[in-house]
Amino acid sequence: MLNTNGVPDKALIKTKFPDEKYLIKPLAITECYEKIPCNPCSTSCPFDAIYIGEDINTAPIVDFEKCTGCGICVYNCPGLAIFIVQKLNEENARFKIPYELRPLPIKGETWSGVNRAGEIITKVLIEKVSLTNRHDRTALIQVLVPLEYINDFVTIRRQI
Ligand code: SF4
Ligand code: SF4
């Protein structure tokens, strides 16, 4: 799928997720599948939790023991290829996703949840919108997503 239409299939997506036992805390998922010369995720992580190594073309590997879910790498990834996910309970997962479109969502709003093929799959609740002075283009949007879509949800779209 990735090579034909640019959309990773579920098996490939799952290779980027940790074992479910780790998901009780927020963790960074790097959806970087190709070998590309890029490493700001690794160099920006204050906890040394993303490994790329000597060859800058190597796809990043997250050390889920070290990752705190702080979200710094999300702001620093030029490809918007990182998000934070946490399994809250048997009903919901919490995501923190990068978002650069405007207008930004507002806390408390319901937006559409979208999968990697650009299809609307569910409704999601906007819990928080964060912008920093240093990263005023990329907002971090905290979203509550039904747990069944934990491997499908990737971004939001305003409901029309
Ligand atoms: S979320 Fe924070 S701790 Fe985890 S990999 Fe990203 S920068 Fe490092
Ligand atoms: S910064 Fe983003 S695009 Fe670059 S290697 Fe890391 S995850 Fe991939």
Short mmCIF file of N, CA and C and ligand atoms in Angstrom, two decimals:
data_model
loop_
_atom_site.label_atom_id
_atom_site.label_comp_id
_atom_site.label_asym_id
_atom_site.label_seq_id
_atom_site.Cartn_x
_atom_site.Cartn_y
_atom_site.Cartn_z
N MET A 1 0.82 -1.21 0.00
CA MET A 1 0.00 0.00 0.00
C MET A 1 0.86 1.26 0.00
N LEU A 2 1.87 1.28 0.89
CA LEU A 2 2.71 2.48 1.00
C LEU A 2 3.37 2.80 -0.33
N ASN A 3 3.83 1.76 -1.03
CA ASN A 3 4.53 1.98 -2.29
C ASN A 3 3.60 2.28 -3.45
N THR A 4 2.35 1.93 -3.34
CA THR A 4 1.43 2.16 -4.46
C THR A 4 0.63 3.44 -4.32
N ASN A 5 0.13 3.73 -3.12
CA ASN A 5 -0.69 4.94 -2.97
C ASN A 5 -0.25 5.83 -1.81
N GLY A 6 0.89 5.51 -1.18
CA GLY A 6 1.41 6.35 -0.12
C GLY A 6 0.72 6.16 1.23
N VAL A 7 -0.23 5.23 1.29
CA VAL A 7 -0.96 5.00 2.54
C VAL A 7 -0.48 3.70 3.17
N PRO A 8 0.07 3.76 4.38
CA PRO A 8 0.52 2.52 5.02
C PRO A 8 -0.66 1.65 5.42
N ASP A 9 -0.50 0.33 5.30
CA ASP A 9 -1.60 -0.54 5.75
C ASP A 9 -1.47 -0.76 7.26
N LYS A 10 -2.50 -1.40 7.82
CA LYS A 10 -2.57 -1.51 9.27
C LYS A 10 -1.38 -2.29 9.85
N ALA A 11 -0.93 -3.31 9.14
CA ALA A 11 0.20 -4.10 9.64
C ALA A 11 1.45 -3.23 9.76
N LEU A 12 1.66 -2.37 8.77
CA LEU A 12 2.83 -1.48 8.81
C LEU A 12 2.67 -0.44 9.92
N ILE A 13 1.48 0.11 10.04
CA ILE A 13 1.22 1.10 11.10
C ILE A 13 1.53 0.50 12.46
N LYS A 14 1.11 -0.74 12.65
CA LYS A 14 1.28 -1.37 13.96
C LYS A 14 2.75 -1.58 14.33
N THR A 15 3.62 -1.63 13.31
CA THR A 15 5.04 -1.79 13.61
C THR A 15 5.60 -0.56 14.32
N LYS A 16 4.88 0.57 14.22
CA LYS A 16 5.34 1.80 14.86
C LYS A 16 4.78 1.97 16.26
N PHE A 17 3.78 1.16 16.60
CA PHE A 17 3.16 1.26 17.92
C PHE A 17 3.86 0.32 18.90
N PRO A 18 3.90 0.70 20.18
CA PRO A 18 4.49 -0.19 21.18
C PRO A 18 3.50 -1.27 21.60
N ASP A 19 3.98 -2.21 22.36
CA ASP A 19 3.10 -3.17 23.00
C ASP A 19 2.08 -2.39 23.84
N GLU A 20 0.85 -2.92 23.90
CA GLU A 20 -0.23 -2.18 24.55
C GLU A 20 0.09 -1.81 25.99
N LYS A 21 0.92 -2.60 26.66
CA LYS A 21 1.22 -2.31 28.08
C LYS A 21 1.91 -0.94 28.24
N TYR A 22 2.62 -0.50 27.21
CA TYR A 22 3.29 0.80 27.29
C TYR A 22 2.32 1.97 27.10
N LEU A 23 1.17 1.70 26.49
CA LEU A 23 0.27 2.79 26.11
C LEU A 23 -0.53 3.38 27.27
N ILE A 24 -0.27 2.93 28.49
CA ILE A 24 -0.92 3.56 29.65
C ILE A 24 -0.31 4.94 29.88
N LYS A 25 0.83 5.22 29.29
CA LYS A 25 1.40 6.57 29.36
C LYS A 25 1.51 7.13 27.94
N PRO A 26 1.53 8.46 27.81
CA PRO A 26 1.63 9.04 26.46
C PRO A 26 2.99 8.77 25.84
N LEU A 27 2.97 8.39 24.56
CA LEU A 27 4.20 8.01 23.87
C LEU A 27 4.23 8.58 22.46
N ALA A 28 5.42 8.84 21.98
CA ALA A 28 5.58 9.34 20.60
C ALA A 28 5.56 8.18 19.61
N ILE A 29 4.79 8.36 18.54
CA ILE A 29 4.77 7.41 17.43
C ILE A 29 5.36 8.14 16.22
N THR A 30 6.42 7.59 15.66
CA THR A 30 7.05 8.23 14.49
C THR A 30 6.61 7.47 13.24
N GLU A 31 5.82 8.13 12.44
CA GLU A 31 5.34 7.48 11.21
C GLU A 31 6.26 7.84 10.06
N CYS A 32 7.46 7.39 10.18
CA CYS A 32 8.49 7.68 9.21
C CYS A 32 8.91 6.33 8.65
N TYR A 33 8.46 6.00 7.45
CA TYR A 33 8.65 4.65 6.93
C TYR A 33 9.79 4.54 5.93
N GLU A 34 10.12 5.66 5.30
CA GLU A 34 11.13 5.63 4.25
C GLU A 34 12.48 6.07 4.80
N LYS A 35 13.54 5.68 4.09
CA LYS A 35 14.87 6.15 4.46
C LYS A 35 15.04 7.56 3.90
N ILE A 36 15.09 8.56 4.80
CA ILE A 36 15.26 9.95 4.35
C ILE A 36 16.31 10.61 5.24
N PRO A 37 17.06 11.58 4.68
CA PRO A 37 18.09 12.25 5.47
C PRO A 37 17.47 13.29 6.40
N CYS A 38 17.12 12.89 7.58
CA CYS A 38 16.38 13.78 8.49
C CYS A 38 16.57 13.29 9.92
N ASN A 39 16.72 14.22 10.87
CA ASN A 39 16.88 13.76 12.24
C ASN A 39 16.45 14.72 13.35
N PRO A 40 15.73 15.83 13.06
CA PRO A 40 15.40 16.74 14.17
C PRO A 40 14.58 16.10 15.28
N CYS A 41 13.85 15.03 14.97
CA CYS A 41 13.13 14.35 16.06
C CYS A 41 14.14 13.85 17.07
N SER A 42 15.19 13.25 16.59
CA SER A 42 16.20 12.66 17.48
C SER A 42 17.00 13.74 18.22
N THR A 43 17.43 14.77 17.49
CA THR A 43 18.28 15.79 18.12
C THR A 43 17.48 16.68 19.08
N SER A 44 16.17 16.79 18.89
CA SER A 44 15.38 17.68 19.76
C SER A 44 14.89 16.98 21.02
N CYS A 45 14.94 15.67 21.06
CA CYS A 45 14.39 14.96 22.23
C CYS A 45 15.29 15.14 23.45
N PRO A 46 14.78 15.76 24.51
CA PRO A 46 15.61 15.98 25.69
C PRO A 46 15.86 14.72 26.51
N PHE A 47 15.20 13.64 26.15
CA PHE A 47 15.33 12.40 26.93
C PHE A 47 16.06 11.30 26.16
N ASP A 48 16.64 11.69 25.01
CA ASP A 48 17.42 10.74 24.22
C ASP A 48 16.59 9.49 23.89
N ALA A 49 15.33 9.73 23.57
CA ALA A 49 14.40 8.61 23.39
C ALA A 49 14.16 8.24 21.92
N ILE A 50 14.77 8.99 20.99
CA ILE A 50 14.61 8.63 19.57
C ILE A 50 15.99 8.36 18.98
N TYR A 51 16.15 7.14 18.49
CA TYR A 51 17.45 6.71 17.96
C TYR A 51 17.44 6.73 16.43
N ILE A 52 18.44 7.38 15.87
CA ILE A 52 18.66 7.32 14.42
C ILE A 52 20.05 6.78 14.13
N GLY A 53 21.02 7.21 14.91
CA GLY A 53 22.37 6.67 14.76
C GLY A 53 23.21 7.41 13.74
N GLU A 54 24.30 6.77 13.35
CA GLU A 54 25.30 7.40 12.48
C GLU A 54 24.75 7.74 11.10
N ASP A 55 23.94 6.85 10.56
CA ASP A 55 23.39 7.06 9.21
C ASP A 55 22.09 7.85 9.33
N ILE A 56 22.14 9.12 8.90
CA ILE A 56 20.98 10.01 9.06
C ILE A 56 19.77 9.53 8.24
N ASN A 57 19.99 8.62 7.33
CA ASN A 57 18.88 8.08 6.52
C ASN A 57 18.08 7.00 7.24
N THR A 58 18.59 6.57 8.38
CA THR A 58 17.91 5.49 9.11
C THR A 58 16.58 5.99 9.67
N ALA A 59 15.54 5.17 9.56
CA ALA A 59 14.24 5.56 10.13
C ALA A 59 14.34 5.61 11.66
N PRO A 60 13.70 6.60 12.28
CA PRO A 60 13.82 6.75 13.73
C PRO A 60 13.17 5.60 14.49
N ILE A 61 13.77 5.27 15.63
CA ILE A 61 13.22 4.24 16.51
C ILE A 61 13.01 4.87 17.89
N VAL A 62 11.80 4.78 18.41
CA VAL A 62 11.50 5.37 19.72
C VAL A 62 11.77 4.34 20.82
N ASP A 63 12.48 4.77 21.85
CA ASP A 63 12.66 3.95 23.05
C ASP A 63 11.48 4.27 23.97
N PHE A 64 10.50 3.37 24.00
CA PHE A 64 9.27 3.64 24.74
C PHE A 64 9.49 3.64 26.25
N GLU A 65 10.60 3.10 26.70
CA GLU A 65 10.92 3.18 28.13
C GLU A 65 11.35 4.60 28.49
N LYS A 66 12.06 5.25 27.57
CA LYS A 66 12.58 6.59 27.85
C LYS A 66 11.58 7.70 27.53
N CYS A 67 10.70 7.48 26.55
CA CYS A 67 9.80 8.54 26.09
C CYS A 67 8.84 8.96 27.20
N THR A 68 8.71 10.27 27.37
CA THR A 68 7.80 10.81 28.39
C THR A 68 6.51 11.36 27.77
N GLY A 69 6.44 11.37 26.43
CA GLY A 69 5.27 11.94 25.77
C GLY A 69 5.23 13.46 25.83
N CYS A 70 6.39 14.09 26.03
CA CYS A 70 6.43 15.55 26.20
C CYS A 70 5.96 16.31 24.96
N GLY A 71 6.12 15.73 23.78
CA GLY A 71 5.62 16.35 22.55
C GLY A 71 6.62 17.25 21.85
N ILE A 72 7.81 17.42 22.39
CA ILE A 72 8.79 18.32 21.76
C ILE A 72 9.14 17.86 20.35
N CYS A 73 9.27 16.55 20.17
CA CYS A 73 9.61 16.03 18.84
C CYS A 73 8.49 16.29 17.83
N VAL A 74 7.25 16.36 18.30
CA VAL A 74 6.12 16.60 17.40
C VAL A 74 6.28 17.98 16.75
N TYR A 75 6.60 18.99 17.57
CA TYR A 75 6.80 20.34 17.04
C TYR A 75 7.98 20.39 16.08
N ASN A 76 8.98 19.56 16.31
CA ASN A 76 10.23 19.67 15.56
C ASN A 76 10.31 18.82 14.30
N CYS A 77 9.33 17.98 14.08
CA CYS A 77 9.36 17.13 12.87
C CYS A 77 8.84 17.93 11.68
N PRO A 78 9.68 18.18 10.68
CA PRO A 78 9.24 18.97 9.52
C PRO A 78 8.21 18.25 8.67
N GLY A 79 8.11 16.94 8.82
CA GLY A 79 7.17 16.16 8.02
C GLY A 79 5.83 15.93 8.69
N LEU A 80 5.63 16.53 9.88
CA LEU A 80 4.39 16.30 10.66
C LEU A 80 4.14 14.80 10.79
N ALA A 81 5.22 14.06 11.02
CA ALA A 81 5.13 12.59 10.98
C ALA A 81 5.11 11.97 12.38
N ILE A 82 4.98 12.81 13.42
CA ILE A 82 4.98 12.27 14.78
C ILE A 82 3.71 12.71 15.50
N PHE A 83 3.13 11.81 16.26
CA PHE A 83 2.04 12.19 17.16
C PHE A 83 2.24 11.46 18.48
N ILE A 84 1.51 11.92 19.48
CA ILE A 84 1.56 11.30 20.81
C ILE A 84 0.25 10.55 21.02
N VAL A 85 0.32 9.36 21.59
CA VAL A 85 -0.90 8.60 21.85
C VAL A 85 -0.83 7.95 23.23
N GLN A 86 -2.00 7.87 23.84
CA GLN A 86 -2.13 7.21 25.14
C GLN A 86 -3.49 6.52 25.21
N LYS A 87 -3.49 5.28 25.67
CA LYS A 87 -4.77 4.59 25.90
C LYS A 87 -5.27 5.02 27.28
N LEU A 88 -6.41 5.73 27.32
CA LEU A 88 -6.92 6.24 28.59
C LEU A 88 -7.69 5.17 29.36
N ASN A 89 -8.54 4.43 28.63
CA ASN A 89 -9.37 3.39 29.23
C ASN A 89 -9.86 2.50 28.08
N GLU A 90 -10.87 1.67 28.34
CA GLU A 90 -11.32 0.75 27.29
C GLU A 90 -12.18 1.45 26.24
N GLU A 91 -12.43 2.75 26.43
CA GLU A 91 -13.29 3.48 25.49
C GLU A 91 -12.56 4.52 24.66
N ASN A 92 -11.55 5.13 25.25
CA ASN A 92 -10.94 6.27 24.58
C ASN A 92 -9.41 6.25 24.59
N ALA A 93 -8.88 6.85 23.55
CA ALA A 93 -7.44 7.14 23.48
C ALA A 93 -7.27 8.65 23.37
N ARG A 94 -6.17 9.13 23.91
CA ARG A 94 -5.87 10.57 23.79
C ARG A 94 -4.70 10.73 22.83
N PHE A 95 -4.89 11.57 21.83
CA PHE A 95 -3.84 11.87 20.87
C PHE A 95 -3.39 13.32 21.02
N LYS A 96 -2.14 13.58 20.72
CA LYS A 96 -1.66 14.95 20.53
C LYS A 96 -1.05 14.97 19.14
N ILE A 97 -1.67 15.75 18.26
CA ILE A 97 -1.26 15.73 16.85
C ILE A 97 -0.78 17.11 16.41
N PRO A 98 0.15 17.15 15.45
CA PRO A 98 0.56 18.44 14.89
C PRO A 98 -0.51 18.93 13.92
N TYR A 99 -0.72 20.25 13.89
CA TYR A 99 -1.77 20.79 13.00
C TYR A 99 -1.34 22.17 12.54
N GLU A 100 -1.33 22.39 11.22
CA GLU A 100 -0.85 23.67 10.70
C GLU A 100 -1.89 24.42 9.90
N LEU A 101 -3.10 23.89 9.78
CA LEU A 101 -4.14 24.60 9.04
C LEU A 101 -4.78 25.65 9.95
N ARG A 102 -5.45 26.61 9.34
CA ARG A 102 -6.19 27.62 10.08
C ARG A 102 -7.59 27.74 9.50
N PRO A 103 -8.63 28.02 10.28
CA PRO A 103 -8.55 28.33 11.70
C PRO A 103 -8.28 27.08 12.54
N LEU A 104 -7.70 27.33 13.71
CA LEU A 104 -7.46 26.23 14.64
C LEU A 104 -8.78 25.83 15.30
N PRO A 105 -8.87 24.58 15.74
CA PRO A 105 -10.05 24.20 16.52
C PRO A 105 -10.03 24.89 17.88
N ILE A 106 -11.15 24.85 18.55
CA ILE A 106 -11.28 25.44 19.89
C ILE A 106 -11.62 24.32 20.87
N LYS A 107 -11.03 24.41 22.05
CA LYS A 107 -11.28 23.42 23.11
C LYS A 107 -12.79 23.21 23.29
N GLY A 108 -13.22 21.95 23.34
CA GLY A 108 -14.62 21.64 23.55
C GLY A 108 -15.39 21.36 22.27
N GLU A 109 -14.82 21.71 21.14
CA GLU A 109 -15.50 21.47 19.87
C GLU A 109 -15.41 19.99 19.48
N THR A 110 -16.38 19.56 18.69
CA THR A 110 -16.33 18.22 18.09
C THR A 110 -15.93 18.38 16.63
N TRP A 111 -14.88 17.67 16.25
CA TRP A 111 -14.41 17.67 14.86
C TRP A 111 -14.49 16.25 14.31
N SER A 112 -14.28 16.11 13.03
CA SER A 112 -14.21 14.79 12.42
C SER A 112 -12.81 14.22 12.63
N GLY A 113 -12.74 12.90 12.89
CA GLY A 113 -11.47 12.19 12.93
C GLY A 113 -11.23 11.56 11.56
N VAL A 114 -10.01 11.69 11.07
CA VAL A 114 -9.69 11.30 9.69
C VAL A 114 -8.58 10.25 9.70
N ASN A 115 -8.66 9.28 8.79
CA ASN A 115 -7.61 8.25 8.71
C ASN A 115 -6.54 8.62 7.68
N ARG A 116 -5.60 7.72 7.48
CA ARG A 116 -4.46 8.03 6.63
C ARG A 116 -4.82 8.11 5.15
N ALA A 117 -5.99 7.63 4.81
CA ALA A 117 -6.46 7.75 3.42
C ALA A 117 -7.28 9.02 3.23
N GLY A 118 -7.40 9.83 4.29
CA GLY A 118 -8.16 11.07 4.20
C GLY A 118 -9.65 10.89 4.39
N GLU A 119 -10.06 9.72 4.87
CA GLU A 119 -11.48 9.45 5.05
C GLU A 119 -11.92 9.76 6.48
N ILE A 120 -13.12 10.33 6.61
CA ILE A 120 -13.67 10.59 7.94
C ILE A 120 -14.11 9.25 8.54
N ILE A 121 -13.64 8.97 9.75
CA ILE A 121 -13.95 7.67 10.37
C ILE A 121 -14.75 7.79 11.66
N THR A 122 -14.73 8.97 12.30
CA THR A 122 -15.41 9.09 13.59
C THR A 122 -15.51 10.57 13.97
N LYS A 123 -16.14 10.82 15.11
CA LYS A 123 -16.13 12.16 15.69
C LYS A 123 -15.13 12.18 16.84
N VAL A 124 -14.44 13.30 17.01
CA VAL A 124 -13.46 13.40 18.08
C VAL A 124 -13.68 14.70 18.84
N LEU A 125 -13.30 14.70 20.11
CA LEU A 125 -13.44 15.88 20.95
C LEU A 125 -12.11 16.61 21.07
N ILE A 126 -12.13 17.91 20.82
CA ILE A 126 -10.92 18.72 20.98
C ILE A 126 -10.77 19.06 22.46
N GLU A 127 -9.68 18.57 23.07
CA GLU A 127 -9.48 18.79 24.51
C GLU A 127 -8.57 19.99 24.80
N LYS A 128 -7.65 20.28 23.90
CA LYS A 128 -6.69 21.35 24.18
C LYS A 128 -6.00 21.76 22.87
N VAL A 129 -5.67 23.02 22.78
CA VAL A 129 -4.93 23.53 21.61
C VAL A 129 -3.72 24.29 22.14
N SER A 130 -2.52 23.86 21.76
CA SER A 130 -1.30 24.50 22.27
C SER A 130 -0.46 25.06 21.13
N LEU A 131 -0.04 26.31 21.32
CA LEU A 131 0.92 26.94 20.41
C LEU A 131 2.05 27.49 21.27
N THR A 132 3.27 27.40 20.80
CA THR A 132 4.37 28.00 21.55
C THR A 132 4.93 29.17 20.76
N ASN A 133 5.62 30.09 21.44
CA ASN A 133 6.22 31.22 20.74
C ASN A 133 7.25 30.74 19.73
N ARG A 134 7.92 29.65 20.09
CA ARG A 134 8.98 29.14 19.23
C ARG A 134 8.41 28.40 18.02
N HIS A 135 7.26 27.76 18.21
CA HIS A 135 6.65 27.00 17.13
C HIS A 135 5.23 27.53 16.91
N ASP A 136 5.15 28.75 16.35
CA ASP A 136 3.82 29.37 16.26
C ASP A 136 3.06 28.95 15.01
N ARG A 137 3.67 28.12 14.17
CA ARG A 137 2.99 27.64 12.97
C ARG A 137 2.35 26.27 13.23
N THR A 138 3.07 25.46 13.96
CA THR A 138 2.59 24.11 14.26
C THR A 138 1.92 24.10 15.63
N ALA A 139 0.62 23.87 15.63
CA ALA A 139 -0.09 23.74 16.91
C ALA A 139 -0.12 22.27 17.30
N LEU A 140 -0.19 22.04 18.60
CA LEU A 140 -0.36 20.68 19.12
C LEU A 140 -1.81 20.58 19.59
N ILE A 141 -2.56 19.70 18.95
CA ILE A 141 -3.99 19.56 19.26
C ILE A 141 -4.20 18.28 20.05
N GLN A 142 -4.74 18.41 21.25
CA GLN A 142 -5.05 17.23 22.06
C GLN A 142 -6.48 16.80 21.77
N VAL A 143 -6.64 15.53 21.40
CA VAL A 143 -7.91 15.04 20.88
C VAL A 143 -8.31 13.74 21.58
N LEU A 144 -9.57 13.63 21.95
CA LEU A 144 -10.09 12.38 22.51
C LEU A 144 -10.72 11.58 21.37
N VAL A 145 -10.24 10.35 21.21
CA VAL A 145 -10.63 9.52 20.06
C VAL A 145 -11.16 8.18 20.57
N PRO A 146 -12.27 7.65 20.02
CA PRO A 146 -12.72 6.31 20.42
C PRO A 146 -11.60 5.29 20.25
N LEU A 147 -11.42 4.44 21.26
CA LEU A 147 -10.28 3.52 21.28
C LEU A 147 -10.21 2.62 20.05
N GLU A 148 -11.36 2.27 19.48
CA GLU A 148 -11.34 1.35 18.34
C GLU A 148 -10.61 1.94 17.13
N TYR A 149 -10.37 3.25 17.15
CA TYR A 149 -9.69 3.88 16.01
C TYR A 149 -8.23 4.22 16.32
N ILE A 150 -7.69 3.59 17.37
CA ILE A 150 -6.34 3.98 17.81
C ILE A 150 -5.29 3.77 16.71
N ASN A 151 -5.49 2.78 15.84
CA ASN A 151 -4.52 2.56 14.76
C ASN A 151 -4.95 3.20 13.44
N ASP A 152 -6.09 3.85 13.44
CA ASP A 152 -6.62 4.45 12.21
C ASP A 152 -6.58 5.98 12.21
N PHE A 153 -6.92 6.56 13.36
CA PHE A 153 -6.99 8.02 13.44
C PHE A 153 -5.62 8.64 13.21
N VAL A 154 -5.60 9.72 12.46
CA VAL A 154 -4.32 10.41 12.27
C VAL A 154 -4.45 11.93 12.32
N THR A 155 -5.62 12.47 11.92
CA THR A 155 -5.76 13.92 11.97
C THR A 155 -7.24 14.31 12.09
N ILE A 156 -7.46 15.60 12.09
CA ILE A 156 -8.82 16.13 12.30
C ILE A 156 -9.25 16.96 11.10
N ARG A 157 -10.56 17.09 10.96
CA ARG A 157 -11.12 17.96 9.93
C ARG A 157 -12.36 18.63 10.53
N ARG A 158 -12.50 19.90 10.25
CA ARG A 158 -13.68 20.62 10.75
C ARG A 158 -14.95 20.00 10.19
N GLN A 159 -15.94 19.82 11.04
CA GLN A 159 -17.20 19.25 10.58
C GLN A 159 -17.97 20.29 9.77
N ILE A 160 -18.57 19.84 8.65
CA ILE A 160 -19.36 20.78 7.85
C ILE A 160 -20.79 20.27 7.72
S1 SF4 B 1 7.61 12.84 23.13
FE1 SF4 B 1 9.30 13.87 24.22
S2 SF4 B 1 10.39 12.19 25.24
FE2 SF4 B 1 9.09 11.23 23.70
S3 SF4 B 1 10.42 11.00 21.91
FE3 SF4 B 1 9.32 12.97 21.69
S4 SF4 B 1 10.68 14.52 22.56
FE4 SF4 B 1 11.39 12.51 23.26
S1 SF4 B 2 11.98 14.53 12.14
FE1 SF4 B 2 10.08 13.57 11.37
S2 SF4 B 2 10.46 13.23 9.18
FE2 SF4 B 2 12.47 13.59 10.16
S3 SF4 B 2 13.25 11.54 10.67
FE3 SF4 B 2 12.15 12.30 12.48
S4 SF4 B 2 10.06 11.49 12.25
FE4 SF4 B 2 11.03 11.33 10.24
#
